[in-house]
Short mmCIF file of C-alpha atoms in Angstrom, two decimals:
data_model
loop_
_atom_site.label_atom_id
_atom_site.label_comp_id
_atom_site.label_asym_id
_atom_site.label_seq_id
_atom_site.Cartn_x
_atom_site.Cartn_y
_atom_site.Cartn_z
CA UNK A 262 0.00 0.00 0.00
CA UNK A 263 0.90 3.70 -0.51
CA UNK A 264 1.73 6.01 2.00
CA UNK A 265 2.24 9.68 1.59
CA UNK A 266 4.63 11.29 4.81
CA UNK A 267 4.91 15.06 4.83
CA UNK A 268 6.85 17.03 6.93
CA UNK A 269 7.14 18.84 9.64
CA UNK A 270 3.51 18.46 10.57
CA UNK A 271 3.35 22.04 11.59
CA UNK A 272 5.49 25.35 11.45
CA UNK A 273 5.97 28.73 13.20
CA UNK A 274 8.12 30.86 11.31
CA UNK A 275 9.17 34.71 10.85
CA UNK A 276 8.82 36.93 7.77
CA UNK A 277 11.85 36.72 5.78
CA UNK A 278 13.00 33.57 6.96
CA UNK A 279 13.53 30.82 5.05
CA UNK A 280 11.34 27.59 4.74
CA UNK A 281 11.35 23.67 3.64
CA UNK A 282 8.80 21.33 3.35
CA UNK A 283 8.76 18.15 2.39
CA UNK A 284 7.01 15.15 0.94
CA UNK A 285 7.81 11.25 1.11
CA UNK A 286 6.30 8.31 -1.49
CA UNK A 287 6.49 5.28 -0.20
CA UNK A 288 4.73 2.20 -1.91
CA UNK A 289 5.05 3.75 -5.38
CA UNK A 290 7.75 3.78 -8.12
CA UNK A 291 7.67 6.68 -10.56
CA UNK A 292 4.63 8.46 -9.12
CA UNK A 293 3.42 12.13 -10.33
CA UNK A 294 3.47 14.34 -7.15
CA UNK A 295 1.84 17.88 -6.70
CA UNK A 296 1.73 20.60 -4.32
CA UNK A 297 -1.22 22.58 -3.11
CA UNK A 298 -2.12 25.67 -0.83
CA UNK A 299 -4.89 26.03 1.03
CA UNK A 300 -5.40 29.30 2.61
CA UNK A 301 -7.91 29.16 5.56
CA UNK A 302 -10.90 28.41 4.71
CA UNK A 303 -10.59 28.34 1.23
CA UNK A 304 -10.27 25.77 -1.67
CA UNK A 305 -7.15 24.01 -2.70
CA UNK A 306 -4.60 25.93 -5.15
CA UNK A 307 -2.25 23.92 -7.45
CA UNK A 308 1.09 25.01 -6.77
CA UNK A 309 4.07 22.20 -8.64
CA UNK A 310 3.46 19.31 -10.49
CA UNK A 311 6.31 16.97 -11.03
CA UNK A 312 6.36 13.92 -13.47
CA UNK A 313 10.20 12.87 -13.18
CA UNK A 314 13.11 13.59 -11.02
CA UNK A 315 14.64 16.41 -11.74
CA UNK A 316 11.88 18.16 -13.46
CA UNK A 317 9.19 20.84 -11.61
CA UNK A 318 6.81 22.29 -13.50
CA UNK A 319 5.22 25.65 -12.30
CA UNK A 320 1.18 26.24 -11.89
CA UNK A 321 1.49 29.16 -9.65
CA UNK A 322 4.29 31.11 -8.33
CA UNK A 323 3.54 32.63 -4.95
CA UNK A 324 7.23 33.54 -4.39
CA UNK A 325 7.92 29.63 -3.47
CA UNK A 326 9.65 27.09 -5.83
CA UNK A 327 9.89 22.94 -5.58
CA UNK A 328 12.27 20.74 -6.47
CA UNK A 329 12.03 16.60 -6.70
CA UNK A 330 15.57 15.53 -5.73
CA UNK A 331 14.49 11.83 -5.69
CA UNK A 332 12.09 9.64 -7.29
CA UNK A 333 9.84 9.64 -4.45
CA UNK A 334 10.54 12.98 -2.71
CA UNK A 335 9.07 16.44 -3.63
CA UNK A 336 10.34 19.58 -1.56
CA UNK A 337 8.43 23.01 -1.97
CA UNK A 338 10.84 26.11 -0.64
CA UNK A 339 11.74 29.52 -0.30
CA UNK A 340 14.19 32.04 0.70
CA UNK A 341 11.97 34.55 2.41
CA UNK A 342 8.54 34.02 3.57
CA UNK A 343 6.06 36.45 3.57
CA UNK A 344 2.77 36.79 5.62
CA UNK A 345 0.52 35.27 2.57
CA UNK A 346 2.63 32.01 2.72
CA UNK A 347 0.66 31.15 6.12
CA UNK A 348 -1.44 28.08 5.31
CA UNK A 349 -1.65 24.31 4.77
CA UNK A 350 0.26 22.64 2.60
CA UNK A 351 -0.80 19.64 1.10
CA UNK A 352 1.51 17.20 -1.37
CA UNK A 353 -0.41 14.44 -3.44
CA UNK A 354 0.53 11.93 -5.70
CA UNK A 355 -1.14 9.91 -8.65
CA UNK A 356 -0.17 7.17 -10.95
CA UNK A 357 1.28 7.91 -13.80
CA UNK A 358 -1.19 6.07 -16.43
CA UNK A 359 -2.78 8.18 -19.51
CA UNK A 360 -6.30 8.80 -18.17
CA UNK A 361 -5.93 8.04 -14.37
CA UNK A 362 -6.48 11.57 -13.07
CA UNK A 363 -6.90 10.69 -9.26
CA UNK A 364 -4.84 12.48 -7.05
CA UNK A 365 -4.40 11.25 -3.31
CA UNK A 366 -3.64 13.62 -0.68
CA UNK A 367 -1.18 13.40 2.25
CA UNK A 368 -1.85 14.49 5.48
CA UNK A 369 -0.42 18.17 5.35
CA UNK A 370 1.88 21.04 6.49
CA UNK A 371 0.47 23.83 8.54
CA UNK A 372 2.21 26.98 8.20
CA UNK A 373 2.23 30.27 10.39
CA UNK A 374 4.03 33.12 9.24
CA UNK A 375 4.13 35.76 11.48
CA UNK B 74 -10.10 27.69 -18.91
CA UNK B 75 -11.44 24.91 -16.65
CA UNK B 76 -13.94 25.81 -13.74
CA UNK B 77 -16.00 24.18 -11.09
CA UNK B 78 -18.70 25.91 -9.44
CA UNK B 79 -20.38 25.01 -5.99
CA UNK B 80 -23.47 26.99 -5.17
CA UNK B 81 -23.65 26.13 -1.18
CA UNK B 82 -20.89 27.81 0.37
CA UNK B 83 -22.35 25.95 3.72
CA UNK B 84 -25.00 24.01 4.61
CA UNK B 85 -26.59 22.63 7.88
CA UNK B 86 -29.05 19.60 8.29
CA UNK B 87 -29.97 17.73 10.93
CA UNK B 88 -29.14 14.05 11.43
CA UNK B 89 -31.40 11.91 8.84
CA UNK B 90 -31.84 14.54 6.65
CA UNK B 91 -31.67 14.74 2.75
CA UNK B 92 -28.46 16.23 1.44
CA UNK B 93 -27.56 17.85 -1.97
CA UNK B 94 -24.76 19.92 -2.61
CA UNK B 95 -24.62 21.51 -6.39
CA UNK B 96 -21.85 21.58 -8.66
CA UNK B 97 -21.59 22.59 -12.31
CA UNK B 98 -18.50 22.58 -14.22
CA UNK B 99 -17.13 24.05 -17.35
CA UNK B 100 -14.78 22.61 -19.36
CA UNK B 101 -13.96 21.02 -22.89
CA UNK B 102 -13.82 17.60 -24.08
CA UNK B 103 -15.05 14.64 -21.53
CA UNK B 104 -13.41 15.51 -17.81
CA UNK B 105 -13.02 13.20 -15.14
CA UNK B 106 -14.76 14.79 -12.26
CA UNK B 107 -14.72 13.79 -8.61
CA UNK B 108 -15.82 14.44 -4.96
CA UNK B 109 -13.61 14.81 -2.18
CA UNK B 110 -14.20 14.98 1.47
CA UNK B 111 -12.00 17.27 3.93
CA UNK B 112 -11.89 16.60 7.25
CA UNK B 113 -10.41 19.45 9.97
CA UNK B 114 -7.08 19.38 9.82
CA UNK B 115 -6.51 16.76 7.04
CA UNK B 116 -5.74 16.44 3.56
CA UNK B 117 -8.73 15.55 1.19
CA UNK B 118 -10.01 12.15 0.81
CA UNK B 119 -11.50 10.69 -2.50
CA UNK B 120 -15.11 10.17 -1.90
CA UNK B 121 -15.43 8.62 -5.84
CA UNK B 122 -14.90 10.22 -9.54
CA UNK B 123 -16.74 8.95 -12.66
CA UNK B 124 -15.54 9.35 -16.14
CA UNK B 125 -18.39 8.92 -18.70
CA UNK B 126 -22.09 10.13 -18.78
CA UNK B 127 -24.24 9.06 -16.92
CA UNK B 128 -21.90 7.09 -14.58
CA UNK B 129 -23.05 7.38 -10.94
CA UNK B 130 -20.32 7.06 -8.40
CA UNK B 131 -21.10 5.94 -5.10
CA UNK B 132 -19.36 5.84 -1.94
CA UNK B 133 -20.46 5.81 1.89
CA UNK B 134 -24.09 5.83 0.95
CA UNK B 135 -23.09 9.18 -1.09
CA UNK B 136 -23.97 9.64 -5.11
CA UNK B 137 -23.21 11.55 -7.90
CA UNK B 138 -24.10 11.51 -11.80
CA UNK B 139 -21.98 12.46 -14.32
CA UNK B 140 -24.48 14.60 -16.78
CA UNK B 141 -23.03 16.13 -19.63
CA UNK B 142 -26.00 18.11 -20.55
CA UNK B 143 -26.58 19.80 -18.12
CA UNK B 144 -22.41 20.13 -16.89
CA UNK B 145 -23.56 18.96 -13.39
CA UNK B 146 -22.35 16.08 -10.60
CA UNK B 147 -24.41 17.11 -7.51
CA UNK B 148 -23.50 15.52 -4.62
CA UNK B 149 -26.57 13.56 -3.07
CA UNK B 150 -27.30 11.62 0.43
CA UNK B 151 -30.34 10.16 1.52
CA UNK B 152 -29.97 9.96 5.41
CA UNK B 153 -27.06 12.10 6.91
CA UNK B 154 -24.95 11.30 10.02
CA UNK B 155 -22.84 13.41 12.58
CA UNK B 156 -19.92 12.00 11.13
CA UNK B 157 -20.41 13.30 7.85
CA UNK B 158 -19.22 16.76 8.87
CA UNK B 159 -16.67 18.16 6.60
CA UNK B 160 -15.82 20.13 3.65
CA UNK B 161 -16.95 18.87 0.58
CA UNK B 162 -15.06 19.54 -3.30
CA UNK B 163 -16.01 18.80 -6.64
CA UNK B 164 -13.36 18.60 -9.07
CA UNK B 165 -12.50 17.68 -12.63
CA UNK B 166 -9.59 16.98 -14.90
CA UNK B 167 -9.60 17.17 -17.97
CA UNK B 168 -7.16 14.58 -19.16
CA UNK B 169 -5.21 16.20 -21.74
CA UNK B 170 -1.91 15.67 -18.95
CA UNK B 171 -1.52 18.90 -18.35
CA UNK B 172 -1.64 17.40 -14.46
CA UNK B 173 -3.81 19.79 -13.67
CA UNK B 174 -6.91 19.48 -10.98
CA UNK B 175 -9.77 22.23 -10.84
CA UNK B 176 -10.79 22.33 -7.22
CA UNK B 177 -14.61 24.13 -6.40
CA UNK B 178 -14.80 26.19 -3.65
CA UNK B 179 -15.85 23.70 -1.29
CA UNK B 180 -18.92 23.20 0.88
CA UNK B 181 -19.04 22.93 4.56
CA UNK B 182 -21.63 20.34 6.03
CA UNK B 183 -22.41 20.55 9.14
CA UNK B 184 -25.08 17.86 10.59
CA UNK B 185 -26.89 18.93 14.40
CA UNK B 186 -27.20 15.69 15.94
#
């Protein structure tokens, strides 16, 4: 079975300071992974979308940028936070067959920038 | 471009009740659409997706029709529970692999027991 780890569960952080989160496939060779935002109450934004190492494709900016080092790792980042980074971030994965457009969720980041 | 629109922004029922949340989409070709459920402090779960019209998914005595007519996949449940609390999102993709899910704005049920 699949299992999607993300970490740290939850983060406190200052403006301007810099951030990593991070995102663990286990069960699953070659998946595509994804990253989202969710701002408080509000829907889910598509943020990365990666469909081999190495390679990050961009949905929306937001000042943060992702990088897949390994086959089954996905890391979103930044240099300097700002106040609108506060929110939950969620990674997801899907298999990576022509037509199969599920995408499962892991459990989250929850960010506070203050 | 793609869009998903979900008229309830919140609802509230009481336990046993009927439940349907409306969604509409736009978008070209024949999209995959789906339901997810969010619980507090989770990441969405699949509730089910269906592919063609006219397919019903089903899941936890929820429903949902794929209609191509009329762009719709309401969200439909005949007896509601406590548990079934949550946020709610219809979605679609529109499997071109672009990779790219169109999340509604999401409903929030809450059932009174």
């Amino acid at each position: 079975a699949q299992t999607i780890h993300q970490w740290p569960v939850a983060e406190i952080k200052a403006v301007g300071s810099p951030l990593s989160l991070g995102c663990t496939i286990k069960g699953k060779s070659s998946p595509n992974l994804y990253w989202y935002w969710q701002a408080t109450g509000g829907t889910l934004q598509q943020l990365f979308y990666s469909i081999t190492v190495g390679q990050v494709e961009s949905v929306v900016q937001l000042n943060l940028s992702a990088s897949r080092p390994k086959d089954d790792q996905f890391i979103l980042s930044t240099e300097k936070l700002l106040l609108s980074h506060s929110g939950f971030y969620l990674c997801a994965w899907r298999r990576r067959d022509w037509g199969e457009g599920t995408q499962y969720f892991g459990p989250g980041t929850r960010l506070l920038v203050l | 471009g793609d869009s998903v629109t979900q008229t309830e922004g919140q609802v509230a029922l009481s336990e046993e009740d009927f439940l349907t949340i409306h969604c509409n989409y736009s978008a070209s070709g024949y999209p995959t659409l789906f339901w997810y459920v969010q619980y507090p402090g989770e990441g969405p779960q699949l509730l089910f997706r269906a592919s063609r019209d006219k397919e019903k998914g089903s899941s936890r005595g929820f429903e949902a029709t794929y209609d191509k007519g009329t762009t719709s996949f309401h969200l439909r449940k005949a007896s509601v529970q406590e548990s079934d609390s949550a946020v709610y999102y219809c979605a679609l993709s529109d499997n071109y692999g672009n990779e790219k899910i169109t999340f509604g704005a999401g409903t929030k049920l809450t059932i009174k027991p």
